[in-house]
Amino acid sequence: MTTGPGPTHRTPPTAQAGRAAPATIIFSPEQLAEVRRLQSLYPDKRGALLPVLHMAQDTFGHVSLEAETYVASLFALSPAHVHEVVTFYTLFFQQPKGRHVVAVCHNLSCHLAGAQRIIAHCKETLGIDVGETTADGRITLQAVECLCACEHAPMAQVDDRYELDLTPDKVGRLLAGLA
Amino acid sequence: MTEKILTRNFGRADSHTLAVYRETGGYKALDKAAAMQPAAIVEEVKKSNLRGLGGAGFPTGMKWSFIPRGHTGPVYLVVNADEGEPGTFKDRYLLERDPHALIEGMIITARAIRSALGFVYIRGEYVEPWRRFSTAVREAYEAGYLGRGFDIVVHRGAGAYICGEETGLISSLEGLKGWPKLKPPFPAIKGAFGAPTIVNNVETLAHVPHIVNRGAEWFASLGTKTQGGTRIYSVSGRVKRPGIYETSVGITLRQLIYDEAGGVAGNGRLKAVVPGGSSAALLSADEIDVTMDVDGLKNVDSMIGSAGVIVFDETVSIPDALVVVARFYAHESCGQCTPCRESTGWIYKMARRIAEGHGRKEDLDTILDVAKRGAGTTICAFYDGAVGPYISYIEKFRGEFEALIPRA
């Protein structure tokens, strides 16, 4: 989302990584009804673009160029518009991600509480760098900015959950528990 | 000790449910507000000295009064739950532990500004708060509090700090990348989807039912001369008891650190404090006898911002901390305005090479020069927020930076 030198890591495409994409990028009739419901909530249906992109990512695993084009068609928007939106936000993956995403906070309070040790431990345990996915497609590792749980630093988000008050041991057990 | 208002139910089991909210007096302010004219609600909130608790500290009642008189089209109420200011975590607690307080505050506010539709923009990473709040909204519909002249749409963000800036948030809500918009026109005149819009923070609106119930004078008396009430301070970093603390806005930073949060961790010596989220200028250890209200921090050239307090003890390297902060602003700059897009990257690069021991003699002055030149030249306040730490870290701890720069 920036041209600055910040760590805007994207998982490089690898043949093995992540879930296999569905053969066709298309929502079910129930999902299409949900798209229409979401669009009706906003004064301009375009307001539903982020919620529908979340749906697309949950359904297809990541938001590919093909998925962007498909979502654009549901909104009568240009694929370029959708691409501009997808690439702006950090939670949309343009490449396949691991079955689990481990996002370790490295902002100020977590930094003071040893976030770098947590990240180093993850890298060593998984044998990958920040921004990469394990070869078996199990885990994508990220270093992220403040997740606003600073009272429990250092912390990480593992998929939907916040994991708090981390130590290298605790994060090691967490990683081992991810199937 | 000040009475707890926003956090009074946080310790109760199932505090997030409608049943518990009602048992503890919840939704009673609705009846009182229903008997008040919209203008009277705005007047009451003005008199209470409630100020925005998201960052800018703008007087809430005054903001509401900017909706054009006689406007007949739609008006939107947008709640900024895109909590992201480093060091802040209060809204997460409010969404998870007392979501109905926000809903009741929204319904009253909607009456005051004559809005029939509200949006709650929750940061994408807050999955559990989003679920909790969405459940509360469903409960409120089933109980008939919503859907009778006022509706709420819960909207999830997708990861971008800039969407916490109110016009960036509006862009994002409209299905665009989160680029802030030039003001004027201010959102109260032309906001979301082109209509007059009031954007308020979660905590700000959670106060509104209490103001209606107990009156503006009561609320104003809890705070200082220019800001009423209590607020929730998020305290983290090197303190004994990190956490949220609700107190009068008249508390001093010293009291907050030592009396509430138990003092410096490991009985170490205090070195510096971030008083209001990472965008607030750093205070040194001898600057903590300030009141933690909007004007108290303004008087020491910092800001209360989102009231996220991060404590540094003597073991903390200020140059290392600046690298972390500079990386954050470089990563989160939205790229729209040249001074911000370019400077945040340059400054991160310079801060990093200084901390790594190969800084150049002129780097510190270059950072200060770049920071000062860009301040005030951009569309939104993001870059000004970055300039606060750049300048204060270096000017207050210059010796520590200079010691890292090779002499030859």
Coordinates of C-alpha atoms in Angstrom, one line a residue:
Chain A
M1 CA 0.0 0.0 0.0
T2 CA 3.0 2.3 -0.1
T3 CA 6.0 2.9 -2.2
G4 CA 8.1 3.4 0.9
P5 CA 10.6 0.8 2.0
G6 CA 8.3 -0.7 4.6
P7 CA 7.9 -4.4 4.8
T8 CA 5.0 -4.9 2.4
H9 CA 5.6 -8.6 2.2
R10 CA 3.7 -10.7 -0.3
T11 CA 4.0 -14.4 -0.4
P12 CA 5.8 -15.4 -3.6
P13 CA 3.9 -17.9 -5.7
T14 CA 5.0 -21.4 -5.2
A15 CA 3.5 -24.5 -6.7
Q16 CA 3.0 -26.2 -3.4
A17 CA 1.8 -23.3 -1.3
G18 CA -1.7 -22.9 0.0
R19 CA -5.0 -24.4 -0.9
A20 CA -5.6 -25.4 -4.5
A21 CA -7.7 -22.7 -6.1
P22 CA -11.2 -23.8 -7.1
A23 CA -11.4 -24.7 -10.8
T24 CA -13.7 -21.7 -11.5
I25 CA -14.0 -18.4 -9.7
I26 CA -17.7 -18.2 -9.1
F27 CA -20.0 -17.7 -6.1
S28 CA -22.8 -20.1 -5.3
P29 CA -26.4 -18.9 -5.7
E30 CA -26.6 -18.4 -1.9
Q31 CA -23.4 -16.3 -2.0
L32 CA -24.8 -14.3 -4.9
A33 CA -27.9 -13.6 -2.8
E34 CA -25.6 -12.5 0.0
V35 CA -23.7 -10.2 -2.4
R36 CA -27.0 -8.5 -3.4
R37 CA -28.1 -8.2 0.3
L38 CA -24.8 -6.6 1.2
Q39 CA -25.0 -4.2 -1.8
S40 CA -28.5 -3.1 -0.7
L41 CA -27.2 -2.0 2.7
Y42 CA -25.3 0.9 1.3
P43 CA -26.6 4.1 -0.4
D44 CA -24.3 3.1 -3.3
K45 CA -23.7 -0.6 -3.8
R46 CA -20.0 0.0 -4.2
G47 CA -19.9 0.4 -0.4
A48 CA -20.2 -3.4 -0.2
L49 CA -16.9 -3.9 -2.1
L50 CA -14.7 -4.7 1.0
P51 CA -17.3 -7.1 2.5
V52 CA -17.6 -8.9 -0.8
L53 CA -13.8 -9.0 -1.2
H54 CA -13.6 -10.6 2.2
M55 CA -16.1 -13.2 1.0
A56 CA -14.1 -13.8 -2.1
Q57 CA -10.9 -14.4 -0.1
D58 CA -12.7 -16.7 2.3
T59 CA -14.1 -18.7 -0.6
F60 CA -11.2 -18.8 -3.0
G61 CA -8.3 -18.7 -0.6
H62 CA -6.8 -15.5 -2.0
V63 CA -7.9 -12.7 -4.3
S64 CA -6.3 -13.5 -7.6
L65 CA -6.6 -11.2 -10.7
E66 CA -9.3 -13.6 -11.9
A67 CA -11.2 -13.1 -8.6
E68 CA -10.8 -9.3 -8.9
T69 CA -12.3 -9.4 -12.4
Y70 CA -15.2 -11.6 -11.2
V71 CA -15.9 -9.2 -8.2
A72 CA -15.7 -6.2 -10.5
S73 CA -18.4 -7.8 -12.7
L74 CA -20.7 -8.1 -9.7
F75 CA -20.4 -4.3 -9.1
A76 CA -20.2 -3.1 -12.7
L77 CA -16.8 -1.7 -11.7
S78 CA -13.6 -1.9 -13.8
P79 CA -11.1 -4.6 -12.8
A80 CA -8.6 -1.8 -12.4
H81 CA -10.7 -0.2 -9.6
V82 CA -10.9 -3.5 -7.7
H83 CA -7.2 -4.1 -8.2
E84 CA -6.5 -0.7 -6.8
V85 CA -8.6 -1.5 -3.7
V86 CA -7.2 -5.0 -3.2
T87 CA -3.6 -3.9 -3.3
F88 CA -4.2 -1.0 -0.9
Y89 CA -5.2 -3.2 2.1
T90 CA -2.9 -5.6 4.0
L91 CA -5.5 -8.3 4.7
F92 CA -6.1 -9.2 1.1
F93 CA -3.7 -11.8 -0.3
Q94 CA -3.0 -11.7 -4.0
Q95 CA -1.1 -14.9 -3.9
P96 CA -2.0 -18.2 -2.2
K97 CA -1.4 -18.1 1.5
G98 CA -0.8 -20.9 4.0
R99 CA -3.6 -22.7 5.7
H100 CA -2.7 -20.5 8.7
V101 CA -1.5 -17.0 8.9
V102 CA 0.7 -16.1 11.8
A103 CA 1.1 -12.3 12.1
V104 CA 3.4 -11.2 14.8
C105 CA 3.2 -7.5 15.9
H106 CA 6.4 -5.7 15.8
N107 CA 5.2 -2.2 16.7
L108 CA 6.4 -0.2 19.7
S109 CA 4.9 -1.9 22.8
C110 CA 5.6 -5.4 21.3
H111 CA 9.1 -4.2 20.4
L112 CA 9.7 -3.2 24.0
A113 CA 8.5 -6.6 25.1
G114 CA 10.8 -8.6 22.8
A115 CA 8.8 -9.0 19.6
Q116 CA 12.1 -9.6 17.6
R117 CA 12.8 -12.7 19.7
I118 CA 9.4 -14.0 18.9
I119 CA 9.8 -13.4 15.2
A120 CA 13.3 -14.9 15.2
H121 CA 11.9 -18.0 16.9
C122 CA 9.1 -18.3 14.3
K123 CA 11.6 -18.0 11.5
E124 CA 13.9 -20.6 12.9
T125 CA 11.1 -23.0 13.8
L126 CA 9.4 -22.7 10.4
G127 CA 12.6 -22.4 8.3
I128 CA 11.2 -19.4 6.4
D129 CA 11.6 -15.7 6.4
V130 CA 8.9 -13.1 7.2
G131 CA 6.5 -12.9 4.3
E132 CA 7.0 -16.5 3.2
T133 CA 4.9 -19.6 3.4
T134 CA 6.2 -23.0 4.5
A135 CA 6.7 -25.4 1.6
D136 CA 3.9 -27.7 2.8
G137 CA 1.5 -24.7 2.6
R138 CA 0.8 -24.9 6.3
I139 CA 1.9 -21.5 7.6
T140 CA 2.4 -18.0 6.3
L141 CA 4.6 -15.8 8.6
Q142 CA 4.1 -12.1 8.7
A143 CA 5.4 -9.2 10.8
V144 CA 2.6 -6.6 11.2
E145 CA 2.0 -3.2 12.7
C146 CA 0.1 -2.5 15.9
L147 CA -2.9 -4.9 16.4
C148 CA -3.9 -2.9 19.5
A149 CA -3.5 -5.5 22.2
C150 CA -0.4 -3.7 23.6
E151 CA -1.3 -4.6 27.3
H152 CA -0.5 -8.2 26.4
A153 CA 2.8 -7.6 24.4
P154 CA 4.3 -9.3 22.7
M155 CA 1.4 -10.7 20.8
A156 CA 0.4 -12.1 17.4
Q157 CA -2.7 -12.8 15.4
V158 CA -3.1 -16.4 14.4
D159 CA -5.9 -16.6 11.8
D160 CA -8.9 -15.1 13.6
R161 CA -7.5 -15.3 17.1
Y162 CA -5.3 -12.9 19.2
E163 CA -2.5 -14.9 21.0
L164 CA -1.3 -12.8 23.9
D165 CA 1.7 -12.5 26.3
L166 CA 3.9 -14.6 24.0
T167 CA 7.2 -16.2 24.9
P168 CA 9.4 -18.2 22.5
D169 CA 8.2 -21.4 24.2
K170 CA 4.5 -20.4 23.9
V171 CA 4.8 -19.4 20.3
G172 CA 6.6 -22.7 19.6
R173 CA 3.7 -24.7 21.1
L174 CA 1.3 -22.6 19.1
L175 CA 3.1 -23.3 15.8
A176 CA 3.3 -27.0 16.6
G177 CA -0.5 -27.0 17.1
L178 CA -1.4 -25.6 13.7
A179 CA -2.4 -28.5 11.4
Chain B
M1 CA -10.8 7.6 42.7
T2 CA -13.2 8.6 40.0
E3 CA -16.4 6.6 39.5
K4 CA -16.1 4.2 36.6
I5 CA -18.6 4.9 33.9
L6 CA -17.6 3.3 30.6
T7 CA -15.9 0.3 32.3
R8 CA -18.4 -0.2 35.1
N9 CA -19.6 -3.5 33.7
F10 CA -16.4 -4.8 32.3
G11 CA -15.9 -7.2 35.3
R12 CA -19.4 -8.7 35.1
A13 CA -20.0 -12.1 33.4
D14 CA -21.7 -11.7 30.1
S15 CA -21.4 -7.9 30.2
H16 CA -21.7 -7.9 26.4
T17 CA -25.3 -9.3 26.4
L18 CA -28.5 -7.3 26.1
A19 CA -29.8 -9.0 29.3
V20 CA -26.9 -7.8 31.5
Y21 CA -26.9 -4.3 29.8
R22 CA -30.6 -3.9 30.6
E23 CA -30.2 -5.2 34.2
T24 CA -27.6 -2.5 34.8
G25 CA -29.8 0.3 33.6
G26 CA -29.0 0.0 29.9
Y27 CA -31.3 1.6 27.2
K28 CA -33.0 3.8 29.8
A29 CA -31.5 6.9 28.3
L30 CA -33.4 6.2 25.1
D31 CA -36.7 7.1 26.8
K32 CA -35.3 10.4 28.1
A33 CA -33.8 11.3 24.7
A34 CA -37.0 10.5 22.9
A35 CA -38.7 13.2 25.0
M36 CA -36.0 15.7 24.0
Q37 CA -35.9 17.8 20.8
P38 CA -32.8 17.0 18.7
A39 CA -31.4 20.5 19.2
A40 CA -31.8 20.0 23.0
I41 CA -29.7 16.8 22.8
V42 CA -27.0 18.6 20.9
E43 CA -27.1 21.5 23.5
E44 CA -26.8 19.0 26.4
V45 CA -23.7 17.3 24.8
K46 CA -22.2 20.8 24.1
K47 CA -22.6 21.7 27.8
S48 CA -21.1 18.5 28.9
N49 CA -17.7 19.4 27.4
L50 CA -17.5 15.9 25.8
R51 CA -14.6 16.0 23.4
G52 CA -13.8 13.4 20.7
L53 CA -11.8 10.5 22.2
G54 CA -10.5 9.1 18.9
G55 CA -7.6 11.4 18.5
A56 CA -8.4 15.0 17.5
G57 CA -10.3 16.0 20.7
F58 CA -12.8 18.1 18.8
P59 CA -15.9 19.2 20.9
T60 CA -18.5 16.6 20.1
G61 CA -21.7 18.7 20.4
M62 CA -20.2 21.4 18.2
K63 CA -19.3 18.8 15.6
W64 CA -22.9 17.6 15.6
S65 CA -24.2 21.2 15.2
F66 CA -22.3 21.5 11.8
I67 CA -25.0 19.5 10.0
P68 CA -26.6 22.1 7.8
R69 CA -29.9 23.4 9.2
G70 CA -32.9 22.6 7.1
H71 CA -31.1 19.8 5.2
T72 CA -33.8 17.4 4.1
G73 CA -31.8 14.5 2.5
P74 CA -30.1 11.6 4.3
V75 CA -27.6 12.2 7.1
Y76 CA -25.2 9.4 8.1
L77 CA -23.7 8.6 11.5
V78 CA -20.4 6.8 11.1
V79 CA -18.6 5.2 14.0
N80 CA -14.9 5.0 13.8
A81 CA -14.0 1.6 15.3
D82 CA -10.8 1.4 13.2
E83 CA -8.7 1.4 16.3
G84 CA -5.1 1.4 15.1
E85 CA -3.0 4.0 16.8
P86 CA 0.0 2.2 18.3
G87 CA -0.4 1.9 22.0
T88 CA -4.2 2.1 22.1
F89 CA -6.6 -0.7 22.8
K90 CA -9.7 0.8 24.6
D91 CA -12.2 0.5 21.8
R92 CA -11.5 -3.3 21.6
Y93 CA -12.7 -3.6 25.2
L94 CA -15.7 -1.4 24.6
L95 CA -16.8 -3.5 21.5
E96 CA -16.2 -6.8 23.3
R97 CA -17.4 -6.0 26.7
D98 CA -20.1 -3.4 26.4
P99 CA -21.3 -3.2 22.8
H100 CA -24.8 -2.1 23.7
A101 CA -23.5 1.1 25.2
L102 CA -22.2 2.1 21.8
I103 CA -25.5 1.1 20.2
E104 CA -27.5 3.1 22.7
G105 CA -25.2 6.1 22.2
M106 CA -25.6 5.8 18.4
I107 CA -29.4 5.7 18.6
I108 CA -29.4 8.9 20.7
T109 CA -26.8 10.6 18.5
A110 CA -28.9 9.6 15.4
R111 CA -31.8 11.5 16.9
A112 CA -29.7 14.5 17.6
I113 CA -28.4 14.7 14.1
R114 CA -31.6 13.4 12.4
S115 CA -29.9 10.3 10.9
A116 CA -31.7 7.2 9.9
L117 CA -28.6 5.1 9.0
G118 CA -25.4 4.5 10.9
F119 CA -22.2 2.6 9.9
V120 CA -19.8 1.1 12.3
Y121 CA -16.4 0.7 10.7
I122 CA -14.4 -2.0 12.6
R123 CA -10.8 -2.7 11.7
G124 CA -10.4 -5.9 9.8
E125 CA -8.1 -7.5 12.3
Y126 CA -10.7 -7.2 15.1
V127 CA -12.5 -10.4 14.3
E128 CA -13.7 -11.1 17.8
P129 CA -14.9 -7.5 18.5
W130 CA -16.7 -7.6 15.1
R131 CA -18.5 -10.8 16.0
R132 CA -19.4 -9.6 19.5
F133 CA -20.7 -6.2 18.2
S134 CA -22.6 -7.9 15.3
T135 CA -24.3 -10.2 17.8
A136 CA -25.3 -7.2 19.9
V137 CA -26.7 -5.4 16.9
R138 CA -28.9 -8.5 16.1
E139 CA -30.1 -8.5 19.8
A140 CA -30.9 -4.8 19.5
Y141 CA -32.9 -5.4 16.3
E142 CA -34.8 -8.3 17.9
A143 CA -35.6 -6.2 21.0
G144 CA -36.9 -3.4 18.8
Y145 CA -34.3 -0.8 19.7
L146 CA -33.1 -0.8 16.0
G147 CA -35.1 -0.9 12.9
R148 CA -37.6 1.7 14.0
G149 CA -36.3 4.8 12.3
F150 CA -32.6 4.0 12.7
D151 CA -30.5 1.1 11.2
I152 CA -26.9 0.1 11.8
V153 CA -24.6 -1.5 9.2
V154 CA -21.5 -3.2 10.6
H155 CA -18.6 -2.8 8.2
R156 CA -15.3 -4.6 8.3
G157 CA -12.1 -2.8 7.2
A158 CA -9.3 -4.7 5.5
G159 CA -6.1 -3.5 7.1
A160 CA -4.9 0.1 6.7
Y161 CA -4.1 2.5 9.5
I162 CA -5.0 5.5 7.4
C163 CA -8.7 4.4 7.4
G164 CA -8.7 5.6 11.0
E165 CA -8.5 9.1 9.6
E166 CA -12.1 10.2 9.2
T167 CA -12.1 11.0 5.5
G168 CA -9.9 8.0 4.7
L169 CA -12.5 5.9 6.5
I170 CA -15.3 7.5 4.4
S171 CA -13.4 6.6 1.2
S172 CA -13.0 3.1 2.4
L173 CA -16.6 2.8 3.4
E174 CA -17.5 4.0 -0.1
G175 CA -15.6 1.0 -1.7
L176 CA -12.5 3.0 -2.6
K177 CA -8.9 2.7 -1.4
G178 CA -8.6 4.6 1.9
W179 CA -7.3 7.9 0.6
P180 CA -8.2 10.9 2.8
K181 CA -10.1 13.7 1.2
L182 CA -9.3 17.4 1.1
K183 CA -11.2 19.5 3.7
P184 CA -13.3 21.6 3.2
P185 CA -15.9 20.4 2.6
F186 CA -15.9 18.8 6.0
P187 CA -17.8 15.5 6.4
A188 CA -20.6 17.3 8.3
I189 CA -21.4 19.1 5.0
K190 CA -20.4 16.5 2.5
G191 CA -19.3 13.1 3.9
A192 CA -20.1 9.5 3.2
F193 CA -21.8 8.9 -0.2
G194 CA -22.0 12.7 -0.6
A195 CA -24.3 13.3 2.3
P196 CA -23.8 15.2 5.6
T197 CA -22.0 12.8 7.9
I198 CA -20.9 12.8 11.5
V199 CA -17.9 10.6 12.3
N200 CA -17.4 9.8 16.0
N201 CA -15.2 7.4 17.9
V202 CA -16.6 4.4 19.8
E203 CA -15.7 5.7 23.2
T204 CA -17.1 9.1 22.5
L205 CA -20.5 7.7 21.7
A206 CA -20.4 5.2 24.6
H207 CA -20.5 8.3 26.9
V208 CA -23.6 9.8 25.4
P209 CA -26.3 7.6 27.2
H210 CA -24.7 8.6 30.5
I211 CA -24.7 12.3 29.6
V212 CA -28.4 12.1 28.8
N213 CA -29.2 10.1 32.0
R214 CA -27.2 12.1 34.4
G215 CA -26.9 15.5 32.8
A216 CA -24.3 17.7 31.3
E217 CA -23.3 19.4 34.6
W218 CA -22.5 16.1 36.2
F219 CA -20.4 15.0 33.2
A220 CA -18.6 18.3 32.9
S221 CA -17.8 18.2 36.6
L222 CA -15.9 14.9 36.3
G223 CA -13.2 16.5 34.1
T224 CA -11.3 19.7 33.7
K225 CA -12.5 23.2 32.7
T226 CA -12.3 22.5 29.0
Q227 CA -13.0 18.8 28.8
G228 CA -15.7 16.8 30.7
G229 CA -15.9 13.3 31.9
T230 CA -13.6 10.3 32.2
R231 CA -11.8 8.5 29.5
I232 CA -10.1 5.1 29.1
Y233 CA -6.3 5.3 29.1
S234 CA -4.5 2.4 27.5
V235 CA -1.2 1.9 29.3
S236 CA 1.5 -0.4 28.0
G237 CA 5.3 -0.7 27.7
R238 CA 7.6 -0.9 30.7
V239 CA 5.0 -0.6 33.6
K240 CA 4.1 -3.1 36.3
R241 CA 0.5 -3.4 35.4
P242 CA -0.2 -2.7 31.7
G243 CA -3.9 -2.4 30.9
I244 CA -6.9 0.0 30.6
Y245 CA -7.6 2.6 33.2
E246 CA -10.7 4.7 33.3
T247 CA -10.2 7.9 35.2
S248 CA -11.0 11.6 35.1
V249 CA -9.4 13.4 32.2
G250 CA -7.9 15.6 35.0
I251 CA -5.5 12.9 36.1
T252 CA -1.8 13.6 35.7
L253 CA 0.5 11.4 33.6
R254 CA 2.5 10.8 36.8
Q255 CA -0.6 9.5 38.7
L256 CA -1.5 7.3 35.8
I257 CA 1.9 5.7 35.6
Y258 CA 2.6 5.3 39.3
D259 CA -0.8 5.2 41.1
E260 CA -2.8 3.3 38.4
A261 CA -0.3 1.2 36.5
G262 CA 1.9 0.4 39.5
G263 CA 5.0 2.3 38.3
V264 CA 7.9 1.4 36.1
A265 CA 8.5 -2.4 35.6
G266 CA 11.2 -3.9 37.7
N267 CA 11.5 -0.7 39.7
G268 CA 13.6 0.8 36.9
R269 CA 14.0 4.5 36.2
L270 CA 11.5 6.2 33.9
K271 CA 13.1 7.5 30.7
A272 CA 10.3 8.8 28.5
V273 CA 6.6 8.4 27.8
V274 CA 4.5 8.4 24.7
P275 CA 1.4 10.1 26.1
G276 CA -1.3 9.6 23.4
G277 CA -0.5 7.0 20.9
S278 CA 2.7 6.9 18.7
S279 CA 1.8 10.1 16.8
A280 CA 2.0 12.1 20.0
A281 CA 5.4 13.8 20.7
L282 CA 7.5 12.0 23.3
L283 CA 7.7 13.4 26.8
S284 CA 10.9 13.1 28.9
A285 CA 10.7 11.8 32.5
D286 CA 10.6 15.3 33.9
E287 CA 7.5 16.3 31.8
I288 CA 5.0 13.9 33.4
D289 CA 3.3 16.4 35.7
V290 CA 0.7 17.3 33.1
T291 CA -3.0 16.7 33.1
M292 CA -4.1 14.1 30.6
D293 CA -6.8 16.2 28.9
V294 CA -6.7 17.7 25.5
D295 CA -5.3 21.1 26.7
G296 CA -2.9 19.6 29.2
L297 CA -0.9 17.9 26.5
K298 CA -1.2 20.7 24.1
N299 CA 0.5 22.9 26.6
V300 CA 3.6 20.8 26.5
D301 CA 3.6 20.6 22.6
S302 CA 2.4 17.0 22.6
M303 CA -1.2 15.6 22.3
I304 CA -3.5 13.3 24.1
G305 CA -4.6 11.7 20.9
S306 CA -6.2 8.4 21.6
A307 CA -4.8 8.3 25.1
G308 CA -2.5 5.4 24.4
V309 CA 0.4 5.7 26.9
I310 CA 3.6 3.8 26.2
V311 CA 6.2 3.9 29.0
F312 CA 10.0 3.7 28.3
D313 CA 12.3 2.8 31.1
E314 CA 16.1 3.5 31.1
T315 CA 16.8 0.2 29.2
V316 CA 14.9 1.5 26.1
S317 CA 17.1 2.7 23.2
I318 CA 15.4 5.8 21.8
P319 CA 17.1 5.4 18.4
D320 CA 15.8 1.8 18.2
A321 CA 12.4 3.0 19.2
L322 CA 12.5 5.7 16.4
V323 CA 13.3 3.0 13.9
V324 CA 10.1 1.1 14.9
V325 CA 8.0 4.2 14.8
A326 CA 9.5 5.4 11.5
R327 CA 9.0 2.0 9.9
F328 CA 5.3 2.2 10.9
Y329 CA 4.7 5.6 9.3
A330 CA 6.6 4.6 6.1
H331 CA 4.5 1.4 5.9
E332 CA 1.2 3.2 6.5
S333 CA 1.6 6.3 4.5
C334 CA -1.2 6.0 1.9
G335 CA 1.0 7.5 -0.8
Q336 CA -1.4 10.3 -1.9
C337 CA 0.7 13.4 -0.9
T338 CA 4.3 13.6 -2.0
P339 CA 5.8 15.1 1.2
C340 CA 4.4 12.2 3.3
R341 CA 5.0 9.4 0.8
E342 CA 8.6 10.4 0.3
S343 CA 9.7 11.7 3.7
T344 CA 8.4 8.8 5.7
G345 CA 10.5 6.5 3.6
W346 CA 13.6 8.7 3.7
I347 CA 13.3 9.2 7.5
Y348 CA 12.9 5.5 8.1
K349 CA 16.0 4.8 6.0
M350 CA 18.1 7.4 7.9
A351 CA 16.8 6.3 11.3
R352 CA 17.7 2.7 10.5
R353 CA 21.2 3.4 9.4
I354 CA 21.8 5.6 12.5
A355 CA 20.6 2.8 14.8
E356 CA 22.7 0.3 12.9
G357 CA 25.8 2.3 13.5
H358 CA 26.5 3.7 10.1
G359 CA 24.6 7.0 10.2
R360 CA 26.1 10.1 8.6
K361 CA 27.0 13.2 10.5
E362 CA 24.3 15.3 8.7
D363 CA 21.5 12.7 9.1
L364 CA 20.0 14.1 12.3
D365 CA 19.6 17.6 10.9
T366 CA 18.3 16.2 7.6
I367 CA 15.6 14.3 9.5
L368 CA 14.6 17.4 11.4
D369 CA 14.6 19.5 8.3
V370 CA 12.6 17.0 6.2
A371 CA 10.2 16.6 9.1
K372 CA 9.6 20.3 9.6
R373 CA 9.3 21.2 5.9
G374 CA 6.6 18.6 5.3
A375 CA 4.5 19.4 8.4
G376 CA 1.2 21.1 7.5
T377 CA 1.6 20.5 3.8
T378 CA -0.5 17.4 3.3
I379 CA -4.2 16.5 2.9
C380 CA -4.6 14.8 6.3
A381 CA -3.0 14.8 9.7
F382 CA -1.1 11.6 9.2
Y383 CA 2.2 13.2 8.4
D384 CA 1.9 15.8 11.2
G385 CA 1.4 12.8 13.4
A386 CA 4.6 11.2 12.2
V387 CA 6.5 14.5 12.6
G388 CA 5.6 14.6 16.4
P389 CA 7.8 11.5 17.2
Y390 CA 10.5 12.3 14.6
I391 CA 11.3 15.7 16.1
S392 CA 10.7 14.9 19.8
Y393 CA 12.7 11.7 19.8
I394 CA 15.7 13.4 18.3
E395 CA 15.5 16.8 20.0
K396 CA 15.0 15.3 23.5
F397 CA 17.5 12.5 23.2
R398 CA 20.0 13.9 20.6
G399 CA 23.1 12.8 22.5
E400 CA 21.9 9.2 22.3
F401 CA 21.7 9.4 18.5
E402 CA 25.0 11.2 18.2
A403 CA 26.7 8.6 20.2
L404 CA 25.8 6.0 17.5
I405 CA 27.1 8.1 14.5
P406 CA 30.7 7.3 13.6
R407 CA 32.9 10.4 14.0
A408 CA 35.3 10.4 11.1

